[in-house]
XYZ file of C-alpha atoms in Angstrom:
122
model
C 5.850 1.251 -23.075
C 7.171 -1.359 -22.158
C 5.921 -3.854 -19.703
C 6.709 -5.651 -15.855
C 10.572 -4.920 -16.456
C 12.413 -7.463 -14.304
C 14.315 -4.997 -12.422
C 10.840 -2.675 -11.891
C 9.122 -5.225 -10.673
C 11.883 -6.850 -8.439
C 12.349 -3.073 -6.909
C 8.709 -2.420 -6.489
C 8.415 -5.868 -4.311
C 10.836 -4.934 -2.247
C 9.779 -1.853 -1.148
C 5.988 -3.393 -1.276
C 7.135 -5.769 1.063
C 8.933 -3.576 3.325
C 5.434 -1.477 3.636
C 3.423 -4.623 4.687
C 6.112 -5.134 7.537
C 5.682 -1.464 8.596
C 2.165 -2.153 8.229
C 2.215 -5.238 10.413
C 4.814 -3.611 12.954
C 2.606 -0.148 13.439
C 6.042 1.396 12.446
C 4.148 4.590 11.658
C 7.041 6.643 10.509
C 8.545 4.045 8.227
C 4.437 3.767 6.634
C 4.635 7.571 5.897
C 7.861 7.349 4.713
C 6.105 4.771 1.737
C 3.749 7.330 0.658
C 3.858 10.641 -1.871
C 3.777 14.230 -0.167
C 0.400 14.636 -1.802
C -0.676 10.659 -1.905
C -4.477 10.261 -1.870
C -5.229 7.465 0.368
C -8.879 5.328 0.814
C -9.619 2.945 3.551
C -12.733 1.035 5.073
C -14.277 3.809 6.259
C -11.432 7.212 6.133
C -9.812 8.904 3.427
C -6.849 11.345 3.507
C -5.624 13.787 1.044
C -1.960 14.498 1.615
C 0.437 13.290 4.091
C -0.383 15.912 6.682
C -4.188 14.282 6.918
C -2.581 10.323 6.643
C -0.234 11.241 9.674
C -2.767 12.568 11.763
C -5.101 9.755 10.641
C -2.328 7.212 11.072
C -1.172 8.457 14.470
C -4.528 8.234 16.056
C -5.132 4.280 14.721
C -4.433 0.938 16.524
C -2.162 -1.488 15.321
C -3.823 -4.081 12.810
C -5.167 -7.260 14.682
C -2.327 -9.857 14.587
C -2.305 -12.425 11.930
C -2.354 -10.609 8.642
C -1.850 -12.152 5.555
C -2.096 -11.358 2.180
C -2.870 -13.495 -1.040
C -2.740 -13.551 -4.887
C -0.276 -10.025 -4.618
C -0.001 -8.936 -8.469
C 2.727 -6.515 -9.351
C 2.408 -4.964 -12.979
C 4.932 -2.446 -13.895
C 4.387 0.096 -16.758
C 7.755 1.467 -17.967
C 10.444 2.515 -15.770
C 7.971 4.872 -13.345
C 4.794 3.380 -12.445
C 3.476 -0.203 -11.207
C 0.715 -1.058 -9.607
C 0.019 -3.827 -6.628
C -3.023 -5.603 -6.064
C -3.707 -8.072 -3.039
C -6.139 -9.457 -1.130
C -5.878 -9.757 2.925
C -7.292 -10.505 5.988
C -6.621 -12.050 9.478
C -6.478 -15.430 11.576
C -10.116 -16.179 12.884
C -11.707 -14.208 10.344
C -13.536 -14.529 7.160
C -13.311 -11.388 5.685
C -11.049 -10.843 2.703
C -10.197 -7.195 2.256
C -8.904 -5.930 -1.065
C -5.946 -3.710 -1.441
C -4.586 -1.157 -4.357
C -1.511 0.785 -4.582
C -0.347 2.928 -7.289
C 4.070 3.051 -6.865
C 6.018 6.163 -8.885
C 9.436 6.338 -8.856
C 10.449 10.159 -7.489
C 13.864 11.238 -7.064
C 13.548 9.687 -3.258
C 12.741 6.343 -4.567
C 9.623 4.359 -5.167
C 6.548 5.642 -3.261
C 2.753 5.183 -3.490
C 1.194 8.150 -5.354
C -2.700 6.570 -4.444
C -4.027 3.823 -2.366
C -7.145 1.838 -1.837
C -8.262 -0.421 0.780
C -11.756 -2.024 0.910
C -13.807 -4.704 2.196
C -16.963 -6.345 1.336
C -20.078 -5.894 2.938
């Protein structure tokens, strides 16, 4: 299996950055568009199985706190159709650093998140 193909890394980087912009802007429709229909997402105190659950959850959530930042973002490609993104995140004025991971798969409609996990240390 080929790893970290430059075009795959470029495509997933662009998709991840667009997802992050949608997240910070609280553009719920755009956020949901990055997930596969059967995606599983584990949040800090929540979980969603499939896009219907995530849609209900996302629409009930308030926007993120201002000043979100990322560090140590890493994108690893596995062949032409799978990539894993990991990053740490935080918010200005808070000492808590969260962790986020996503598995992206190239589907007929484009790169989509199939699994996502968000956590903060307790």
